[in-house]
Amino acid sequence: MNSSQKKYLRLSIVMLTVLFFAVSLPLNGFSYQYIDVETPKGYSLLLMGGLAFIGGGLFETLIWTANPIALIAIICFLKESSTIIKIHPVLKTVIPKPKLRSYWLSALAAAIAWSFSLWNEVLAAESGSMGKIVSLGSGYWLWVSSFTILAIGIYYFPFKGVVSESIK
């Protein structure tokens, strides 16, 4: 696999992840029963999820942390998979590539996101009242899919060159 194909594959993994994530934002995240059935949109969950700990939602904030973890994984992946060989300016030697952290970070983000599907209740009010989760919306499934695609893509990326060259 040549460097332009690797660059295209790397960009495809990131763009597909970002596309799924962006499409999930205007869709329903999940529905829960408190007084009435509430169905927050993905963008409100993204904007307010990080502040859930203020109302006592420690576990809800933990689920929200999948977002910044995935962002860090994308940044690490772009650094780790760079095709540019860097030479130290003073020592004139090749600078070694950073250790692979992106796969573990993306797998952690996906695991955190998937773990929400096991929940039965979610914090419904700042008083600490819980609401029963009625259903998971299409926004949730696209959100989880974006992190799953990222983890699978990052895992697959280093093997793509090895597999294609061994077939030739």
Coordinates of N, CA and C in Angstrom, one line a residue:
M1 N 0.9 -1.2 0.0 CA 0.0 0.0 0.0 C 0.9 1.2 0.0
N2 N 0.7 2.1 -1.0 CA 1.6 3.3 -1.0 C 1.0 4.4 -0.1
S3 N 1.8 5.4 0.0 CA 1.5 6.5 1.0 C 0.2 7.2 0.7
S4 N -0.1 7.4 -0.5 CA -1.3 8.1 -0.9 C -2.6 7.3 -0.5
Q5 N -2.5 6.0 -0.7 CA -3.6 5.1 -0.3 C -3.7 5.1 1.3
K6 N -2.6 5.1 2.0 CA -2.7 5.1 3.4 C -3.3 6.4 3.9
K7 N -2.9 7.5 3.3 CA -3.4 8.8 3.6 C -4.9 8.8 3.4
Y8 N -5.4 8.3 2.3 CA -6.8 8.2 1.9 C -7.5 7.3 3.0
L9 N -7.0 6.2 3.3 CA -7.6 5.3 4.3 C -7.7 6.0 5.7
R10 N -6.6 6.7 6.1 CA -6.6 7.4 7.3 C -7.7 8.5 7.3
L11 N -7.8 9.2 6.3 CA -8.7 10.3 6.2 C -10.2 9.7 6.1
S12 N -10.3 8.6 5.5 CA -11.7 7.9 5.4 C -12.1 7.5 6.8
I13 N -11.3 6.9 7.6 CA -11.6 6.5 8.9 C -12.1 7.7 9.7
V14 N -11.3 8.7 9.7 CA -11.7 9.9 10.5 C -12.9 10.6 10.0
M15 N -13.1 10.7 8.7 CA -14.2 11.4 8.1 C -15.5 10.6 8.3
L16 N -15.4 9.3 8.2 CA -16.6 8.5 8.5 C -17.1 8.6 9.9
T17 N -16.1 8.6 10.8 CA -16.4 8.8 12.2 C -17.1 10.1 12.5
V18 N -16.5 11.1 12.0 CA -17.1 12.5 12.2 C -18.4 12.6 11.5
L19 N -18.6 12.0 10.4 CA -19.9 12.1 9.7 C -21.0 11.4 10.5
F20 N -20.8 10.2 11.0 CA -21.7 9.5 11.8 C -22.0 10.3 13.1
F21 N -21.0 10.9 13.7 CA -21.2 11.7 14.9 C -22.0 12.9 14.6
A22 N -21.7 13.6 13.5 CA -22.5 14.8 13.2 C -23.9 14.5 12.8
V23 N -24.2 13.4 12.1 CA -25.5 13.0 11.8 C -26.3 12.7 13.0
S24 N -25.7 12.1 14.1 CA -26.4 11.8 15.3 C -26.9 12.9 16.1
L25 N -26.2 14.1 15.9 CA -26.6 15.3 16.8 C -28.0 15.8 16.7
P26 N -28.6 15.9 15.5 CA -30.0 16.4 15.5 C -31.0 15.3 15.7
L27 N -30.6 14.1 15.9 CA -31.6 13.0 16.1 C -31.8 12.7 17.6
N28 N -32.9 12.0 17.9 CA -33.2 11.6 19.3 C -32.2 10.7 19.9
G29 N -31.7 11.1 21.1 CA -30.7 10.3 21.7 C -31.3 9.0 22.4
F30 N -32.3 9.3 23.3 CA -33.0 8.2 23.9 C -34.3 8.8 24.5
S31 N -35.2 8.0 25.0 CA -36.4 8.5 25.6 C -36.4 7.9 27.0
Y32 N -36.9 8.7 28.0 CA -37.0 8.3 29.4 C -38.3 8.8 29.9
Q33 N -38.9 8.1 30.9 CA -40.1 8.4 31.5 C -39.8 9.0 32.9
Y34 N -40.2 10.3 33.1 CA -40.1 10.9 34.4 C -41.5 11.3 34.8
I35 N -42.0 12.5 34.4 CA -43.4 12.8 34.6 C -44.1 12.5 33.2
D36 N -43.5 13.0 32.2 CA -43.9 12.7 30.8 C -42.7 12.0 30.2
V37 N -42.9 11.5 29.0 CA -41.8 10.9 28.3 C -41.0 12.0 27.7
E38 N -39.7 12.1 28.0 CA -38.8 13.1 27.5 C -37.9 12.4 26.5
T39 N -37.6 13.2 25.4 CA -36.7 12.6 24.4 C -35.7 13.7 24.0
P40 N -34.5 13.8 24.6 CA -33.6 14.8 24.3 C -32.9 14.5 22.9
K41 N -32.5 15.6 22.3 CA -31.8 15.5 21.0 C -30.3 15.3 21.3
G42 N -29.6 14.8 20.3 CA -28.1 14.5 20.5 C -27.3 15.7 20.8
Y43 N -27.7 16.9 20.2 CA -26.9 18.1 20.4 C -27.1 18.6 21.8
S44 N -28.3 18.4 22.4 CA -28.5 18.9 23.8 C -27.7 17.9 24.8
L45 N -27.7 16.7 24.4 CA -26.9 15.7 25.3 C -25.4 16.1 25.2
L46 N -24.9 16.4 24.0 CA -23.5 16.8 23.9 C -23.2 18.1 24.7
L47 N -24.1 19.1 24.6 CA -23.8 20.3 25.2 C -24.0 20.3 26.7
M48 N -25.0 19.5 27.2 CA -25.3 19.5 28.6 C -24.8 18.3 29.4
G49 N -24.4 17.3 28.6 CA -23.9 16.1 29.3 C -22.7 16.3 30.2
G50 N -21.8 17.2 29.8 CA -20.6 17.4 30.6 C -20.9 18.1 31.9
L51 N -22.1 18.7 32.0 CA -22.5 19.4 33.2 C -23.4 18.6 34.1
A52 N -23.7 17.4 33.7 CA -24.6 16.5 34.5 C -24.1 16.3 35.9
F53 N -22.8 16.3 36.2 CA -22.3 16.1 37.5 C -22.8 17.2 38.5
I54 N -23.1 18.4 38.0 CA -23.6 19.5 38.8 C -25.0 19.1 39.5
G55 N -25.8 18.4 38.7 CA -27.1 17.9 39.2 C -27.0 16.6 39.9
G56 N -25.8 16.0 40.1 CA -25.7 14.7 40.7 C -25.5 13.6 39.8
G57 N -25.4 13.8 38.5 CA -25.3 12.8 37.5 C -23.9 12.4 37.2
L58 N -23.2 11.8 38.2 CA -21.8 11.3 38.0 C -21.7 10.3 36.9
F59 N -22.6 9.3 36.9 CA -22.5 8.3 35.8 C -22.9 8.8 34.4
E60 N -23.8 9.8 34.4 CA -24.1 10.4 33.1 C -23.0 11.2 32.6
T61 N -22.2 11.9 33.4 CA -21.0 12.6 33.0 C -20.0 11.6 32.5
L62 N -19.9 10.5 33.2 CA -18.9 9.4 32.8 C -19.2 9.0 31.3
I63 N -20.5 8.8 31.0 CA -20.9 8.4 29.6 C -20.5 9.5 28.7
W64 N -20.7 10.7 29.1 CA -20.4 11.9 28.2 C -18.9 11.9 27.9
T65 N -18.1 11.5 28.8 CA -16.6 11.6 28.6 C -16.2 10.7 27.4
A66 N -17.0 9.9 26.8 CA -16.7 9.2 25.6 C -16.4 10.1 24.5
N67 N -17.0 11.3 24.5 CA -16.8 12.3 23.4 C -15.4 12.8 23.4
P68 N -14.9 13.4 24.5 CA -13.5 13.9 24.5 C -12.5 12.8 24.3
I69 N -12.8 11.6 24.9 CA -11.8 10.5 24.7 C -11.7 10.2 23.2
A70 N -12.8 10.1 22.5 CA -12.8 9.8 21.1 C -12.0 10.9 20.3
L71 N -12.2 12.2 20.7 CA -11.5 13.3 20.0 C -10.0 13.1 20.2
I72 N -9.6 12.8 21.4 CA -8.2 12.6 21.7 C -7.7 11.4 20.9
A73 N -8.5 10.4 20.8 CA -8.1 9.2 20.0 C -7.9 9.6 18.5
I74 N -8.7 10.4 18.0 CA -8.6 10.9 16.6 C -7.3 11.6 16.4
I75 N -7.0 12.6 17.3 CA -5.8 13.4 17.3 C -4.6 12.4 17.4
C76 N -4.6 11.5 18.3 CA -3.4 10.6 18.5 C -3.3 9.7 17.2
F77 N -4.4 9.3 16.6 CA -4.4 8.4 15.4 C -3.7 9.2 14.3
L78 N -4.1 10.5 14.1 CA -3.5 11.2 13.0 C -2.0 11.5 13.2
K79 N -1.6 11.6 14.4 CA -0.2 11.7 14.7 C 0.6 10.4 14.5
E80 N 0.0 9.3 15.0 CA 0.6 8.0 15.0 C 0.7 7.5 13.5
S81 N -0.3 7.8 12.7 CA -0.4 7.2 11.4 C 0.2 8.1 10.3
S82 N 0.9 9.1 10.7 CA 1.5 10.0 9.8 C 2.5 9.3 8.9
T83 N 2.5 9.6 7.6 CA 3.5 8.9 6.7 C 4.8 9.7 6.6
I84 N 4.8 10.9 7.2 CA 6.0 11.7 7.1 C 7.0 11.2 8.1
I85 N 8.2 11.0 7.7 CA 9.3 10.6 8.5 C 10.0 11.9 9.0
K86 N 10.1 12.0 10.3 CA 10.6 13.2 10.9 C 12.1 13.0 11.3
I87 N 12.9 13.9 11.0 CA 14.4 13.9 11.3 C 14.6 14.9 12.4
H88 N 15.3 14.5 13.4 CA 15.7 15.4 14.5 C 16.7 16.5 13.9
P89 N 16.4 17.8 14.1 CA 17.2 18.8 13.5 C 18.7 18.8 13.9
V90 N 18.9 18.5 15.2 CA 20.3 18.6 15.7 C 21.0 17.2 15.5
L91 N 20.4 16.1 15.9 CA 21.0 14.8 15.8 C 21.0 14.2 14.5
K92 N 20.2 14.7 13.6 CA 20.1 14.2 12.2 C 19.7 12.7 12.2
T93 N 18.9 12.3 13.1 CA 18.4 10.9 13.2 C 16.9 10.9 13.1
V94 N 16.4 9.8 12.7 CA 14.9 9.6 12.6 C 14.3 9.6 14.0
I95 N 13.2 10.5 14.1 CA 12.5 10.5 15.4 C 11.5 9.3 15.4
P96 N 11.5 8.5 16.4 CA 10.6 7.3 16.4 C 9.2 7.8 16.5
K97 N 8.3 7.0 15.9 CA 6.9 7.3 16.0 C 6.4 7.1 17.4
P98 N 5.4 7.8 17.8 CA 4.8 7.7 19.1 C 4.2 6.3 19.3
K99 N 4.1 5.9 20.5 CA 3.4 4.6 20.8 C 2.0 4.6 20.5
L100 N 1.4 3.5 20.1 CA 0.0 3.5 19.7 C -0.9 3.6 20.9
R101 N -1.5 4.8 21.1 CA -2.4 5.0 22.2 C -3.8 5.2 21.6
S102 N -3.9 5.5 20.3 CA -5.2 5.8 19.7 C -6.2 4.6 19.8
Y103 N -5.6 3.4 19.5 CA -6.5 2.2 19.5 C -7.2 2.0 20.9
W104 N -6.4 2.1 22.0 CA -6.9 1.9 23.3 C -7.8 3.0 23.7
L105 N -7.6 4.2 23.3 CA -8.5 5.3 23.6 C -9.8 5.2 22.8
S106 N -9.7 4.8 21.6 CA -10.9 4.6 20.8 C -11.8 3.4 21.3
A107 N -11.1 2.4 21.7 CA -11.8 1.2 22.3 C -12.5 1.6 23.6
L108 N -11.8 2.4 24.4 CA -12.4 2.9 25.7 C -13.6 3.8 25.4
A109 N -13.5 4.7 24.4 CA -14.7 5.5 24.1 C -15.8 4.7 23.6
A110 N -15.6 3.7 22.8 CA -16.6 2.8 22.3 C -17.2 2.0 23.4
A111 N -16.4 1.5 24.3 CA -16.9 0.7 25.4 C -17.8 1.5 26.4
I112 N -17.4 2.8 26.6 CA -18.2 3.7 27.5 C -19.5 3.9 26.8
A113 N -19.5 4.2 25.5 CA -20.7 4.5 24.8 C -21.6 3.3 24.7
W114 N -21.1 2.1 24.5 CA -21.9 0.9 24.5 C -22.5 0.6 25.9
S115 N -21.8 1.0 26.9 CA -22.2 0.6 28.3 C -23.6 1.3 28.6
F116 N -23.8 2.5 28.0 CA -25.1 3.1 28.2 C -26.3 2.3 27.8
S117 N -26.1 1.4 26.9 CA -27.3 0.6 26.4 C -27.7 -0.4 27.5
L118 N -26.8 -0.6 28.5 CA -27.2 -1.5 29.6 C -27.9 -0.8 30.7
W119 N -28.1 0.4 30.7 CA -28.7 1.2 31.7 C -30.2 1.0 31.7
N120 N -30.9 1.1 32.9 CA -32.3 1.0 33.0 C -32.9 2.4 33.3
E121 N -32.1 3.2 34.0 CA -32.6 4.5 34.5 C -31.5 5.5 34.2
V122 N -32.0 6.8 34.2 CA -31.1 7.9 34.0 C -31.6 9.1 34.9
L123 N -30.6 9.9 35.3 CA -31.0 11.1 36.1 C -32.0 11.9 35.3
A124 N -33.1 12.2 35.9 CA -34.2 12.9 35.2 C -34.3 14.4 35.8
A125 N -34.0 14.6 37.0 CA -34.1 15.9 37.6 C -32.9 16.2 38.5
E126 N -32.7 17.5 38.8 CA -31.6 17.8 39.7 C -31.8 17.4 41.1
S127 N -33.1 17.0 41.4 CA -33.4 16.6 42.8 C -32.8 15.2 43.0
G128 N -32.3 14.5 42.0 CA -31.8 13.2 42.1 C -32.8 12.1 41.6
S129 N -34.0 12.6 41.2 CA -35.0 11.6 40.7 C -34.5 11.0 39.4
M130 N -34.8 9.7 39.3 CA -34.4 8.9 38.2 C -35.6 8.7 37.2
G131 N -35.4 8.6 36.0 CA -36.4 8.3 35.0 C -36.0 7.0 34.3
K132 N -37.1 6.2 34.1 CA -36.9 4.9 33.4 C -36.6 5.1 31.9
I133 N -35.5 4.5 31.4 CA -35.2 4.6 30.0 C -36.2 3.8 29.2
V134 N -36.9 4.4 28.3 CA -38.0 3.7 27.5 C -37.4 3.1 26.3
S135 N -36.6 3.9 25.6 CA -36.0 3.4 24.3 C -34.7 4.2 24.0
L136 N -33.9 3.6 23.2 CA -32.6 4.2 22.7 C -32.9 4.7 21.3
G137 N -32.7 6.0 21.0 CA -33.0 6.5 19.7 C -32.0 6.3 18.6
S138 N -32.3 6.7 17.4 CA -31.4 6.5 16.3 C -30.1 7.4 16.5
G139 N -30.3 8.5 17.2 CA -29.1 9.3 17.5 C -28.1 8.6 18.4
Y140 N -28.6 7.8 19.3 CA -27.7 7.0 20.2 C -27.0 6.0 19.4
W141 N -27.7 5.3 18.5 CA -27.1 4.2 17.7 C -26.0 4.7 16.7
L142 N -26.3 5.9 16.2 CA -25.3 6.5 15.3 C -24.1 7.0 16.1
W143 N -24.3 7.5 17.3 CA -23.2 8.0 18.1 C -22.3 6.8 18.5
V144 N -22.9 5.7 18.9 CA -22.2 4.5 19.3 C -21.5 4.0 18.0
S145 N -22.1 4.0 16.9 CA -21.5 3.5 15.7 C -20.3 4.3 15.3
S146 N -20.3 5.6 15.5 CA -19.2 6.5 15.1 C -18.0 6.0 15.9
F147 N -18.1 5.8 17.2 CA -17.0 5.4 18.0 C -16.5 3.9 17.7
T148 N -17.5 3.1 17.4 CA -17.1 1.7 17.0 C -16.4 1.7 15.7
I149 N -16.8 2.5 14.7 CA -16.1 2.6 13.4 C -14.7 3.2 13.7
L150 N -14.5 4.1 14.5 CA -13.2 4.7 14.9 C -12.3 3.6 15.4
A151 N -12.8 2.8 16.4 CA -12.0 1.8 17.0 C -11.6 0.7 16.0
I152 N -12.6 0.2 15.2 CA -12.3 -0.8 14.2 C -11.3 -0.3 13.1
G153 N -11.5 1.0 12.7 CA -10.7 1.6 11.7 C -9.2 1.7 12.1
I154 N -9.1 2.2 13.4 CA -7.7 2.4 13.9 C -7.1 1.0 14.1
Y155 N -7.8 0.0 14.5 CA -7.2 -1.3 14.7 C -6.8 -1.9 13.3
Y156 N -7.7 -1.7 12.3 CA -7.4 -2.2 11.0 C -6.3 -1.5 10.2
F157 N -6.1 -0.2 10.5 CA -5.2 0.6 9.7 C -3.8 0.0 9.6
P158 N -3.1 -0.4 10.7 CA -1.7 -0.9 10.5 C -1.6 -2.2 9.8
F159 N -2.7 -3.0 9.8 CA -2.7 -4.3 9.1 C -3.0 -4.2 7.6
K160 N -3.6 -3.1 7.2 CA -4.0 -2.9 5.8 C -2.8 -3.0 4.9
G161 N -1.7 -2.4 5.2 CA -0.5 -2.4 4.3 C 0.1 -3.8 4.3
V162 N 0.1 -4.5 5.5 CA 0.7 -5.8 5.6 C -0.1 -6.8 4.8
V163 N -1.4 -6.8 4.9 CA -2.3 -7.7 4.2 C -2.3 -7.5 2.7
S164 N -2.3 -6.2 2.3 CA -2.3 -6.0 0.8 C -1.0 -6.4 0.2
E165 N 0.1 -6.2 0.9 CA 1.4 -6.6 0.3 C 1.6 -8.1 0.3
S166 N 1.0 -8.8 1.3 CA 1.2 -10.3 1.3 C 0.4 -11.0 0.3
I167 N -0.7 -10.3 -0.2 CA -1.6 -10.9 -1.2 C -0.9 -10.8 -2.6
K168 N -0.1 -9.8 -2.8 CA 0.6 -9.6 -4.1 C 1.5 -10.7 -4.5

